[in-house]
Amino acid sequence: MRVLCHAPVDPRVTVIIATWNAGDVLGACLDSVLRQEVEGGFETIVVDNASTDATPQLLRSYGDRVRVITNDDNARYSGANNQAARVARGSVLFFLNSDTELRGAGVIERLADVAEQAAVAIAGPRLVNPDGTLQPSCGSHPGVWRALLVGAGAHRLLPDSARARVAPAHWTHETAIDADWVMGAAIAIPAKLFRELGGFWETMYAEEQDLALRAQRRGLRVRFDPSVTVMHVGNHSLSQQWSDAERARRVALAEIAFLRAHYGVARRTAIRVLTGLGYGARAAAFNLLRRRGRAAVYSAMARAYLARAR
């Protein structure tokens, strides 16, 4: 039997959505979730991180179809998702950004199926932009050779299968693969494993990458599955707080925190220098092309990577 929407007791999946001032996109996200078909049923938990827009009113309109946790302060992505995971009833957790829409009725079930496979920790879908174009959906862990290839732009000369490993942002995303990590806009993970791993780290950004690496160190795999698609606006809430350059700086700082947490001094220093120089070269190139916005983004990342690189 296939159950639509919620199972009253012990649902198979818990959908968790952390949101802040996303009232203009959250409704479409929730509607796409509530149209899903999941064998074993699912529940939906939304954590409202002290929104000041129309989000509270929107959530009230869904009644008991959605469980709502309302925070007095913004716990951000990690805090809010961890908070919901502690009370989730599903055996699989499906973390979803509030500026997404699930394309098709079988997205949750497919990703739950993958996440429940033996030796699989995390599953992620193919992400697309609002206009339907491909959005990078998975990434690679840092490495010295990767930093050198990408920094020099040589990754563009590699065959597609190699780019899938070295530079997934420039890969066609046509086949299912074991990835280093998948983008946190939409990921499924067994609830028991998520709790054993201690949930998402509290550093802003790189949350899904850190979670993936800790799972992989247990011998588990991260799967990218392009058979299902999720539309992702991207940075909907954070763009209300910071400029593109400031967000880029914070992403770089999170990547540096990831290196410090998981890499030795010599290796992470080499990666930081090579990556920082690569970003600096891109900033210079975009300045020559008079694309000041892109130049500012890469300049901010270069400065973060090269500041006392150790």
PDB file of C-alpha atoms in Angstrom:
ATOM      1  CA  MET A   1       0.000   0.000   0.000  1.00  0.00           C
ATOM      2  CA  ARG A   2       1.238   3.464  -0.877  1.00  0.00           C
ATOM      3  CA  VAL A   3       0.485   6.210   1.593  1.00  0.00           C
ATOM      4  CA  LEU A   4       0.207   9.862   0.620  1.00  0.00           C
ATOM      5  CA  CYS A   5       1.499  12.571   2.918  1.00  0.00           C
ATOM      6  CA  HIS A   6       1.750  11.578   6.564  1.00  0.00           C
ATOM      7  CA  ALA A   7       1.750   8.311   8.447  1.00  0.00           C
ATOM      8  CA  PRO A   8       0.155   8.791  11.887  1.00  0.00           C
ATOM      9  CA  VAL A   9       2.652   6.526  13.670  1.00  0.00           C
ATOM     10  CA  ASP A  10       6.254   5.617  12.832  1.00  0.00           C
ATOM     11  CA  PRO A  11       6.491   7.077   9.332  1.00  0.00           C
ATOM     12  CA  ARG A  12       9.244   5.756   7.104  1.00  0.00           C
ATOM     13  CA  VAL A  13      10.583   9.241   6.276  1.00  0.00           C
ATOM     14  CA  THR A  14      10.751  12.563   8.074  1.00  0.00           C
ATOM     15  CA  VAL A  15      11.118  15.576   5.782  1.00  0.00           C
ATOM     16  CA  ILE A  16      12.924  18.391   7.603  1.00  0.00           C
ATOM     17  CA  ILE A  17      12.886  21.972   6.336  1.00  0.00           C
ATOM     18  CA  ALA A  18      14.751  24.764   8.118  1.00  0.00           C
ATOM     19  CA  THR A  19      13.524  28.187   7.049  1.00  0.00           C
ATOM     20  CA  TRP A  20      14.053  31.875   7.669  1.00  0.00           C
ATOM     21  CA  ASN A  21      12.144  34.655   5.871  1.00  0.00           C
ATOM     22  CA  ALA A  22      11.311  32.394   2.933  1.00  0.00           C
ATOM     23  CA  GLY A  23       7.557  32.874   2.924  1.00  0.00           C
ATOM     24  CA  ASP A  24       7.535  33.652  -0.794  1.00  0.00           C
ATOM     25  CA  VAL A  25       9.037  30.263  -1.739  1.00  0.00           C
ATOM     26  CA  LEU A  26       8.213  27.976   1.185  1.00  0.00           C
ATOM     27  CA  GLY A  27       4.616  27.379   0.065  1.00  0.00           C
ATOM     28  CA  ALA A  28       5.695  25.937  -3.280  1.00  0.00           C
ATOM     29  CA  CYS A  29       8.254  23.776  -1.480  1.00  0.00           C
ATOM     30  CA  LEU A  30       5.701  22.382   0.967  1.00  0.00           C
ATOM     31  CA  ASP A  31       3.118  21.794  -1.763  1.00  0.00           C
ATOM     32  CA  SER A  32       5.666  19.762  -3.724  1.00  0.00           C
ATOM     33  CA  VAL A  33       6.450  17.750  -0.584  1.00  0.00           C
ATOM     34  CA  LEU A  34       2.820  17.067   0.246  1.00  0.00           C
ATOM     35  CA  ARG A  35       2.253  15.728  -3.283  1.00  0.00           C
ATOM     36  CA  GLN A  36       4.842  12.995  -2.715  1.00  0.00           C
ATOM     37  CA  GLU A  37       3.999   9.300  -2.619  1.00  0.00           C
ATOM     38  CA  VAL A  38       6.001   7.337  -0.071  1.00  0.00           C
ATOM     39  CA  GLU A  39       5.451   3.718   0.845  1.00  0.00           C
ATOM     40  CA  GLY A  40       5.341   3.636   4.625  1.00  0.00           C
ATOM     41  CA  GLY A  41       4.329   7.288   4.814  1.00  0.00           C
ATOM     42  CA  PHE A  42       6.148  10.427   5.858  1.00  0.00           C
ATOM     43  CA  GLU A  43       5.892  13.394   8.150  1.00  0.00           C
ATOM     44  CA  THR A  44       7.052  16.952   7.532  1.00  0.00           C
ATOM     45  CA  ILE A  45       8.750  19.139  10.135  1.00  0.00           C
ATOM     46  CA  VAL A  46       9.436  22.823   9.458  1.00  0.00           C
ATOM     47  CA  VAL A  47      11.727  24.738  11.790  1.00  0.00           C
ATOM     48  CA  ASP A  48      11.009  28.458  11.572  1.00  0.00           C
ATOM     49  CA  ASN A  49      14.166  30.307  12.581  1.00  0.00           C
ATOM     50  CA  ALA A  50      12.432  33.442  13.923  1.00  0.00           C
ATOM     51  CA  SER A  51      11.133  34.635  10.564  1.00  0.00           C
ATOM     52  CA  THR A  52       9.841  38.200  10.410  1.00  0.00           C
ATOM     53  CA  ASP A  53       8.025  37.888   7.081  1.00  0.00           C
ATOM     54  CA  ALA A  54       4.790  36.015   6.283  1.00  0.00           C
ATOM     55  CA  THR A  55       6.268  32.594   7.085  1.00  0.00           C
ATOM     56  CA  PRO A  56       4.334  32.061  10.376  1.00  0.00           C
ATOM     57  CA  GLN A  57       1.005  32.810   8.739  1.00  0.00           C
ATOM     58  CA  LEU A  58       1.833  30.529   5.818  1.00  0.00           C
ATOM     59  CA  LEU A  59       2.707  27.658   8.140  1.00  0.00           C
ATOM     60  CA  ARG A  60      -0.536  28.054  10.070  1.00  0.00           C
ATOM     61  CA  SER A  61      -2.453  27.575   6.812  1.00  0.00           C
ATOM     62  CA  TYR A  62      -1.127  24.008   6.523  1.00  0.00           C
ATOM     63  CA  GLY A  63      -2.716  22.977   9.829  1.00  0.00           C
ATOM     64  CA  ASP A  64      -1.738  19.538  11.086  1.00  0.00           C
ATOM     65  CA  ARG A  65      -0.245  18.494   7.749  1.00  0.00           C
ATOM     66  CA  VAL A  66       3.035  20.043   8.908  1.00  0.00           C
ATOM     67  CA  ARG A  67       4.705  19.918  12.326  1.00  0.00           C
ATOM     68  CA  VAL A  68       6.138  23.351  13.116  1.00  0.00           C
ATOM     69  CA  ILE A  69       8.946  24.219  15.503  1.00  0.00           C
ATOM     70  CA  THR A  70       9.248  27.949  16.103  1.00  0.00           C
ATOM     71  CA  ASN A  71      12.541  29.344  17.355  1.00  0.00           C
ATOM     72  CA  ASP A  72      12.984  32.668  19.119  1.00  0.00           C
ATOM     73  CA  ASP A  73      16.399  33.080  17.454  1.00  0.00           C
ATOM     74  CA  ASN A  74      17.896  31.990  14.153  1.00  0.00           C
ATOM     75  CA  ALA A  75      19.536  28.601  14.739  1.00  0.00           C
ATOM     76  CA  ARG A  76      20.575  28.534  11.067  1.00  0.00           C
ATOM     77  CA  TYR A  77      20.884  25.423   8.918  1.00  0.00           C
ATOM     78  CA  SER A  78      22.775  23.147  11.293  1.00  0.00           C
ATOM     79  CA  GLY A  79      21.056  24.072  14.519  1.00  0.00           C
ATOM     80  CA  ALA A  80      17.540  23.931  13.111  1.00  0.00           C
ATOM     81  CA  ASN A  81      18.053  20.653  11.260  1.00  0.00           C
ATOM     82  CA  ASN A  82      19.672  19.022  14.281  1.00  0.00           C
ATOM     83  CA  GLN A  83      16.808  20.291  16.415  1.00  0.00           C
ATOM     84  CA  ALA A  84      14.201  18.675  14.159  1.00  0.00           C
ATOM     85  CA  ALA A  85      16.191  15.456  13.829  1.00  0.00           C
ATOM     86  CA  ARG A  86      16.005  14.949  17.580  1.00  0.00           C
ATOM     87  CA  VAL A  87      12.189  14.690  17.468  1.00  0.00           C
ATOM     88  CA  ALA A  88      11.808  13.113  14.015  1.00  0.00           C
ATOM     89  CA  ARG A  89       9.922   9.801  13.923  1.00  0.00           C
ATOM     90  CA  GLY A  90      11.038   8.594  10.498  1.00  0.00           C
ATOM     91  CA  SER A  91      13.748   5.977   9.987  1.00  0.00           C
ATOM     92  CA  VAL A  92      15.089   8.107   7.112  1.00  0.00           C
ATOM     93  CA  LEU A  93      15.657  11.852   7.386  1.00  0.00           C
ATOM     94  CA  PHE A  94      15.234  13.946   4.255  1.00  0.00           C
ATOM     95  CA  PHE A  95      16.741  17.423   4.709  1.00  0.00           C
ATOM     96  CA  LEU A  96      15.335  19.943   2.255  1.00  0.00           C
ATOM     97  CA  ASN A  97      16.002  23.645   1.764  1.00  0.00           C
ATOM     98  CA  SER A  98      12.986  25.927   1.848  1.00  0.00           C
ATOM     99  CA  ASP A  99      13.784  27.363  -1.608  1.00  0.00           C
ATOM    100  CA  THR A 100      13.385  24.021  -3.378  1.00  0.00           C
ATOM    101  CA  GLU A 101      10.633  22.188  -5.232  1.00  0.00           C
ATOM    102  CA  LEU A 102      10.507  18.431  -5.759  1.00  0.00           C
ATOM    103  CA  ARG A 103       9.963  17.592  -9.431  1.00  0.00           C
ATOM    104  CA  GLY A 104       7.736  14.523  -9.628  1.00  0.00           C
ATOM    105  CA  ALA A 105       5.886  12.489  -7.009  1.00  0.00           C
ATOM    106  CA  GLY A 106       8.607   9.913  -6.343  1.00  0.00           C
ATOM    107  CA  VAL A 107      11.570  12.031  -5.268  1.00  0.00           C
ATOM    108  CA  ILE A 108      11.459  11.279  -1.560  1.00  0.00           C
ATOM    109  CA  GLU A 109      10.830   7.571  -2.007  1.00  0.00           C
ATOM    110  CA  ARG A 110      13.659   7.159  -4.511  1.00  0.00           C
ATOM    111  CA  LEU A 111      16.204   8.903  -2.301  1.00  0.00           C
ATOM    112  CA  ALA A 112      14.981   6.972   0.737  1.00  0.00           C
ATOM    113  CA  ASP A 113      15.416   3.746  -1.217  1.00  0.00           C
ATOM    114  CA  VAL A 114      19.005   4.693  -2.043  1.00  0.00           C
ATOM    115  CA  ALA A 115      19.813   5.819   1.498  1.00  0.00           C
ATOM    116  CA  GLU A 116      18.510   2.500   2.842  1.00  0.00           C
ATOM    117  CA  GLN A 117      20.841   0.429   0.659  1.00  0.00           C
ATOM    118  CA  ALA A 118      23.607  -1.489   2.387  1.00  0.00           C
ATOM    119  CA  ALA A 119      26.805   0.553   2.885  1.00  0.00           C
ATOM    120  CA  VAL A 120      25.132   3.802   1.725  1.00  0.00           C
ATOM    121  CA  ALA A 121      25.054   6.743   4.118  1.00  0.00           C
ATOM    122  CA  ILE A 122      23.703   9.696   2.143  1.00  0.00           C
ATOM    123  CA  ALA A 123      21.767  10.115  -1.102  1.00  0.00           C
ATOM    124  CA  GLY A 124      21.258  13.281  -3.129  1.00  0.00           C
ATOM    125  CA  PRO A 125      19.332  14.155  -6.321  1.00  0.00           C
ATOM    126  CA  ARG A 126      20.082  16.117  -9.463  1.00  0.00           C
ATOM    127  CA  LEU A 127      19.600  19.831  -8.717  1.00  0.00           C
ATOM    128  CA  VAL A 128      18.427  22.333 -11.306  1.00  0.00           C
ATOM    129  CA  ASN A 129      18.045  26.100 -11.360  1.00  0.00           C
ATOM    130  CA  PRO A 130      14.588  27.695 -11.686  1.00  0.00           C
ATOM    131  CA  ASP A 131      15.088  27.897 -15.470  1.00  0.00           C
ATOM    132  CA  GLY A 132      15.786  24.164 -15.645  1.00  0.00           C
ATOM    133  CA  THR A 133      19.523  24.410 -16.254  1.00  0.00           C
ATOM    134  CA  LEU A 134      21.849  22.133 -14.322  1.00  0.00           C
ATOM    135  CA  GLN A 135      23.021  23.197 -10.874  1.00  0.00           C
ATOM    136  CA  PRO A 136      26.149  21.517  -9.460  1.00  0.00           C
ATOM    137  CA  SER A 137      24.806  18.749  -7.255  1.00  0.00           C
ATOM    138  CA  CYS A 138      27.867  17.096  -5.729  1.00  0.00           C
ATOM    139  CA  GLY A 139      31.431  17.969  -4.835  1.00  0.00           C
ATOM    140  CA  SER A 140      34.924  16.606  -4.211  1.00  0.00           C
ATOM    141  CA  HIS A 141      36.911  16.669  -1.017  1.00  0.00           C
ATOM    142  CA  PRO A 142      40.009  18.910  -1.156  1.00  0.00           C
ATOM    143  CA  GLY A 143      43.278  17.514  -2.439  1.00  0.00           C
ATOM    144  CA  VAL A 144      46.632  18.942  -3.507  1.00  0.00           C
ATOM    145  CA  TRP A 145      46.411  17.641  -7.075  1.00  0.00           C
ATOM    146  CA  ARG A 146      42.795  18.716  -7.356  1.00  0.00           C
ATOM    147  CA  ALA A 147      43.676  22.229  -6.143  1.00  0.00           C
ATOM    148  CA  LEU A 148      46.494  22.390  -8.688  1.00  0.00           C
ATOM    149  CA  LEU A 149      44.364  21.178 -11.615  1.00  0.00           C
ATOM    150  CA  VAL A 150      41.352  23.333 -10.820  1.00  0.00           C
ATOM    151  CA  GLY A 151      43.452  26.374  -9.925  1.00  0.00           C
ATOM    152  CA  ALA A 152      45.190  26.169 -13.306  1.00  0.00           C
ATOM    153  CA  GLY A 153      41.928  25.516 -15.153  1.00  0.00           C
ATOM    154  CA  ALA A 154      43.297  22.186 -16.436  1.00  0.00           C
ATOM    155  CA  HIS A 155      40.215  20.293 -15.227  1.00  0.00           C
ATOM    156  CA  ARG A 156      38.383  21.588 -18.285  1.00  0.00           C
ATOM    157  CA  LEU A 157      40.639  19.428 -20.475  1.00  0.00           C
ATOM    158  CA  LEU A 158      39.707  16.214 -18.651  1.00  0.00           C
ATOM    159  CA  PRO A 159      37.119  13.730 -19.944  1.00  0.00           C
ATOM    160  CA  ASP A 160      33.686  13.911 -18.353  1.00  0.00           C
ATOM    161  CA  SER A 161      34.233  10.809 -16.221  1.00  0.00           C
ATOM    162  CA  ALA A 162      37.363  12.369 -14.699  1.00  0.00           C
ATOM    163  CA  ARG A 163      35.658  15.712 -14.093  1.00  0.00           C
ATOM    164  CA  ALA A 164      33.013  13.840 -12.106  1.00  0.00           C
ATOM    165  CA  ARG A 165      35.737  13.083  -9.555  1.00  0.00           C
ATOM    166  CA  VAL A 166      38.023  16.105  -9.822  1.00  0.00           C
ATOM    167  CA  ALA A 167      35.639  18.976 -10.588  1.00  0.00           C
ATOM    168  CA  PRO A 168      31.999  17.887 -10.272  1.00  0.00           C
ATOM    169  CA  ALA A 169      30.759  21.440 -10.830  1.00  0.00           C
ATOM    170  CA  HIS A 170      31.897  21.006 -14.448  1.00  0.00           C
ATOM    171  CA  TRP A 171      30.533  17.488 -14.943  1.00  0.00           C
ATOM    172  CA  THR A 172      27.421  16.543 -16.946  1.00  0.00           C
ATOM    173  CA  HIS A 173      25.709  14.785 -13.986  1.00  0.00           C
ATOM    174  CA  GLU A 174      24.350  12.146 -16.355  1.00  0.00           C
ATOM    175  CA  THR A 175      25.018   8.985 -14.338  1.00  0.00           C
ATOM    176  CA  ALA A 176      24.637   7.798 -10.766  1.00  0.00           C
ATOM    177  CA  ILE A 177      27.979   7.734  -8.958  1.00  0.00           C
ATOM    178  CA  ASP A 178      29.591   7.447  -5.568  1.00  0.00           C
ATOM    179  CA  ALA A 179      30.418  11.081  -4.806  1.00  0.00           C
ATOM    180  CA  ASP A 180      32.602  12.602  -2.111  1.00  0.00           C
ATOM    181  CA  TRP A 181      29.595  14.634  -0.981  1.00  0.00           C
ATOM    182  CA  VAL A 182      26.239  15.876  -2.253  1.00  0.00           C
ATOM    183  CA  MET A 183      24.765  19.341  -1.876  1.00  0.00           C
ATOM    184  CA  GLY A 184      22.768  19.891   1.296  1.00  0.00           C
ATOM    185  CA  ALA A 185      19.784  21.437  -0.499  1.00  0.00           C
ATOM    186  CA  ALA A 186      18.241  17.951  -0.597  1.00  0.00           C
ATOM    187  CA  ILE A 187      19.804  14.909   1.086  1.00  0.00           C
ATOM    188  CA  ALA A 188      18.501  11.675   2.587  1.00  0.00           C
ATOM    189  CA  ILE A 189      20.265   9.794   5.404  1.00  0.00           C
ATOM    190  CA  PRO A 190      19.203   7.046   7.815  1.00  0.00           C
ATOM    191  CA  ALA A 191      18.102   8.671  11.062  1.00  0.00           C
ATOM    192  CA  LYS A 192      20.070   6.241  13.228  1.00  0.00           C
ATOM    193  CA  LEU A 193      23.297   7.022  11.374  1.00  0.00           C
ATOM    194  CA  PHE A 194      22.701  10.775  11.475  1.00  0.00           C
ATOM    195  CA  ARG A 195      22.322  10.670  15.234  1.00  0.00           C
ATOM    196  CA  GLU A 196      25.339   8.404  15.680  1.00  0.00           C
ATOM    197  CA  LEU A 197      27.425  10.898  13.694  1.00  0.00           C
ATOM    198  CA  GLY A 198      26.275  13.709  15.976  1.00  0.00           C
ATOM    199  CA  GLY A 199      24.317  15.537  13.278  1.00  0.00           C
ATOM    200  CA  PHE A 200      25.543  18.520  11.307  1.00  0.00           C
ATOM    201  CA  TRP A 201      28.464  20.534  12.629  1.00  0.00           C
ATOM    202  CA  GLU A 202      27.656  24.049  13.813  1.00  0.00           C
ATOM    203  CA  THR A 203      29.986  25.868  11.414  1.00  0.00           C
ATOM    204  CA  MET A 204      27.998  27.710   8.756  1.00  0.00           C
ATOM    205  CA  TYR A 205      28.545  26.076   5.339  1.00  0.00           C
ATOM    206  CA  ALA A 206      30.344  22.802   4.533  1.00  0.00           C
ATOM    207  CA  GLU A 207      27.857  21.014   6.814  1.00  0.00           C
ATOM    208  CA  GLU A 208      27.020  18.321   4.257  1.00  0.00           C
ATOM    209  CA  GLN A 209      30.664  17.832   3.290  1.00  0.00           C
ATOM    210  CA  ASP A 210      31.767  17.305   6.881  1.00  0.00           C
ATOM    211  CA  LEU A 211      28.871  14.892   7.471  1.00  0.00           C
ATOM    212  CA  ALA A 212      29.775  12.940   4.327  1.00  0.00           C
ATOM    213  CA  LEU A 213      33.432  12.569   5.253  1.00  0.00           C
ATOM    214  CA  ARG A 214      32.598  11.364   8.750  1.00  0.00           C
ATOM    215  CA  ALA A 215      30.233   8.760   7.253  1.00  0.00           C
ATOM    216  CA  GLN A 216      32.843   7.684   4.692  1.00  0.00           C
ATOM    217  CA  ARG A 217      35.351   7.118   7.460  1.00  0.00           C
ATOM    218  CA  ARG A 218      32.964   4.425   8.656  1.00  0.00           C
ATOM    219  CA  GLY A 219      33.281   2.722   5.268  1.00  0.00           C
ATOM    220  CA  LEU A 220      29.958   4.081   3.988  1.00  0.00           C
ATOM    221  CA  ARG A 221      29.192   5.601   0.575  1.00  0.00           C
ATOM    222  CA  VAL A 222      27.591   8.830  -0.611  1.00  0.00           C
ATOM    223  CA  ARG A 223      25.407   8.396  -3.698  1.00  0.00           C
ATOM    224  CA  PHE A 224      24.432  10.947  -6.320  1.00  0.00           C
ATOM    225  CA  ASP A 225      21.274   9.836  -8.147  1.00  0.00           C
ATOM    226  CA  PRO A 226      20.223  11.845 -11.229  1.00  0.00           C
ATOM    227  CA  SER A 227      17.012   9.825 -11.715  1.00  0.00           C
ATOM    228  CA  VAL A 228      15.135  12.361  -9.554  1.00  0.00           C
ATOM    229  CA  THR A 229      15.281  16.143  -9.764  1.00  0.00           C
ATOM    230  CA  VAL A 230      14.911  18.977  -7.278  1.00  0.00           C
ATOM    231  CA  MET A 231      14.687  22.630  -8.307  1.00  0.00           C
ATOM    232  CA  HIS A 232      16.789  24.843  -6.061  1.00  0.00           C
ATOM    233  CA  VAL A 233      16.687  28.644  -6.129  1.00  0.00           C
ATOM    234  CA  GLY A 234      19.878  28.914  -4.070  1.00  0.00           C
ATOM    235  CA  ASN A 235      20.830  31.365  -1.293  1.00  0.00           C
ATOM    236  CA  HIS A 236      17.293  32.681  -1.022  1.00  0.00           C
ATOM    237  CA  SER A 237      17.487  33.491   2.675  1.00  0.00           C
ATOM    238  CA  LEU A 238      21.200  34.254   2.980  1.00  0.00           C
ATOM    239  CA  SER A 239      21.074  36.742   0.114  1.00  0.00           C
ATOM    240  CA  GLN A 240      18.853  38.861   2.378  1.00  0.00           C
ATOM    241  CA  GLN A 241      21.720  39.127   4.865  1.00  0.00           C
ATOM    242  CA  TRP A 242      24.951  39.295   2.872  1.00  0.00           C
ATOM    243  CA  SER A 243      26.332  40.332  -0.491  1.00  0.00           C
ATOM    244  CA  ASP A 244      27.662  37.714  -2.915  1.00  0.00           C
ATOM    245  CA  ALA A 245      31.215  38.566  -1.894  1.00  0.00           C
ATOM    246  CA  GLU A 246      30.467  38.259   1.827  1.00  0.00           C
ATOM    247  CA  ARG A 247      28.746  34.902   1.308  1.00  0.00           C
ATOM    248  CA  ALA A 248      31.748  33.743  -0.716  1.00  0.00           C
ATOM    249  CA  ARG A 249      34.083  34.758   2.111  1.00  0.00           C
ATOM    250  CA  ARG A 250      32.025  32.776   4.602  1.00  0.00           C
ATOM    251  CA  VAL A 251      32.015  29.738   2.311  1.00  0.00           C
ATOM    252  CA  ALA A 252      35.802  29.970   2.071  1.00  0.00           C
ATOM    253  CA  LEU A 253      36.132  30.214   5.850  1.00  0.00           C
ATOM    254  CA  ALA A 254      33.985  27.095   6.236  1.00  0.00           C
ATOM    255  CA  GLU A 255      36.125  25.236   3.710  1.00  0.00           C
ATOM    256  CA  ILE A 256      39.201  26.258   5.688  1.00  0.00           C
ATOM    257  CA  ALA A 257      37.537  25.019   8.888  1.00  0.00           C
ATOM    258  CA  PHE A 258      36.913  21.705   7.118  1.00  0.00           C
ATOM    259  CA  LEU A 259      40.601  21.469   6.216  1.00  0.00           C
ATOM    260  CA  ARG A 260      41.644  22.203   9.794  1.00  0.00           C
ATOM    261  CA  ALA A 261      39.249  19.573  11.128  1.00  0.00           C
ATOM    262  CA  HIS A 262      40.271  16.760   8.805  1.00  0.00           C
ATOM    263  CA  TYR A 263      43.723  17.416   7.269  1.00  0.00           C
ATOM    264  CA  GLY A 264      47.274  17.610   8.576  1.00  0.00           C
ATOM    265  CA  VAL A 265      49.132  20.927   8.610  1.00  0.00           C
ATOM    266  CA  ALA A 266      51.373  20.351   5.570  1.00  0.00           C
ATOM    267  CA  ARG A 267      48.610  19.057   3.324  1.00  0.00           C
ATOM    268  CA  ARG A 268      46.060  21.687   4.241  1.00  0.00           C
ATOM    269  CA  THR A 269      48.631  24.476   3.849  1.00  0.00           C
ATOM    270  CA  ALA A 270      49.467  23.329   0.328  1.00  0.00           C
ATOM    271  CA  ILE A 271      45.779  23.102  -0.556  1.00  0.00           C
ATOM    272  CA  ARG A 272      45.089  26.556   0.855  1.00  0.00           C
ATOM    273  CA  VAL A 273      47.937  28.212  -1.045  1.00  0.00           C
ATOM    274  CA  LEU A 274      47.094  26.555  -4.374  1.00  0.00           C
ATOM    275  CA  THR A 275      43.380  27.220  -4.001  1.00  0.00           C
ATOM    276  CA  GLY A 276      43.930  30.820  -2.914  1.00  0.00           C
ATOM    277  CA  LEU A 277      46.235  31.518  -5.856  1.00  0.00           C
ATOM    278  CA  GLY A 278      43.687  29.985  -8.210  1.00  0.00           C
ATOM    279  CA  TYR A 279      40.934  32.205  -6.860  1.00  0.00           C
ATOM    280  CA  GLY A 280      43.234  35.214  -7.097  1.00  0.00           C
ATOM    281  CA  ALA A 281      43.950  34.483 -10.758  1.00  0.00           C
ATOM    282  CA  ARG A 282      40.223  34.269 -11.480  1.00  0.00           C
ATOM    283  CA  ALA A 283      39.618  37.548  -9.675  1.00  0.00           C
ATOM    284  CA  ALA A 284      42.258  39.223 -11.843  1.00  0.00           C
ATOM    285  CA  ALA A 285      40.760  37.747 -15.007  1.00  0.00           C
ATOM    286  CA  PHE A 286      37.263  38.932 -14.163  1.00  0.00           C
ATOM    287  CA  ASN A 287      38.591  42.391 -13.352  1.00  0.00           C
ATOM    288  CA  LEU A 288      40.145  42.552 -16.822  1.00  0.00           C
ATOM    289  CA  LEU A 289      36.788  41.561 -18.273  1.00  0.00           C
ATOM    290  CA  ARG A 290      35.145  44.311 -16.161  1.00  0.00           C
ATOM    291  CA  ARG A 291      32.938  41.770 -14.410  1.00  0.00           C
ATOM    292  CA  ARG A 292      33.340  43.439 -11.041  1.00  0.00           C
ATOM    293  CA  GLY A 293      30.814  41.326  -9.168  1.00  0.00           C
ATOM    294  CA  ARG A 294      32.480  38.027 -10.041  1.00  0.00           C
ATOM    295  CA  ALA A 295      35.886  39.542  -9.402  1.00  0.00           C
ATOM    296  CA  ALA A 296      34.791  40.594  -5.908  1.00  0.00           C
ATOM    297  CA  VAL A 297      33.570  37.069  -5.138  1.00  0.00           C
ATOM    298  CA  TYR A 298      36.851  35.414  -6.122  1.00  0.00           C
ATOM    299  CA  SER A 299      38.893  38.125  -4.474  1.00  0.00           C
ATOM    300  CA  ALA A 300      37.072  37.566  -1.175  1.00  0.00           C
ATOM    301  CA  MET A 301      37.726  33.825  -1.365  1.00  0.00           C
ATOM    302  CA  ALA A 302      41.381  34.337  -2.299  1.00  0.00           C
ATOM    303  CA  ARG A 303      41.978  36.629   0.666  1.00  0.00           C
ATOM    304  CA  ALA A 304      40.367  34.119   3.039  1.00  0.00           C
ATOM    305  CA  TYR A 305      42.451  31.217   1.729  1.00  0.00           C
ATOM    306  CA  LEU A 306      45.759  33.073   1.707  1.00  0.00           C
ATOM    307  CA  ALA A 307      45.423  34.769   5.103  1.00  0.00           C
ATOM    308  CA  ARG A 308      48.004  33.040   7.322  1.00  0.00           C
ATOM    309  CA  ALA A 309      47.645  29.857   5.261  1.00  0.00           C
ATOM    310  CA  ARG A 310      48.488  27.077   7.672  1.00  0.00           C
TER     311      ARG A 310
END
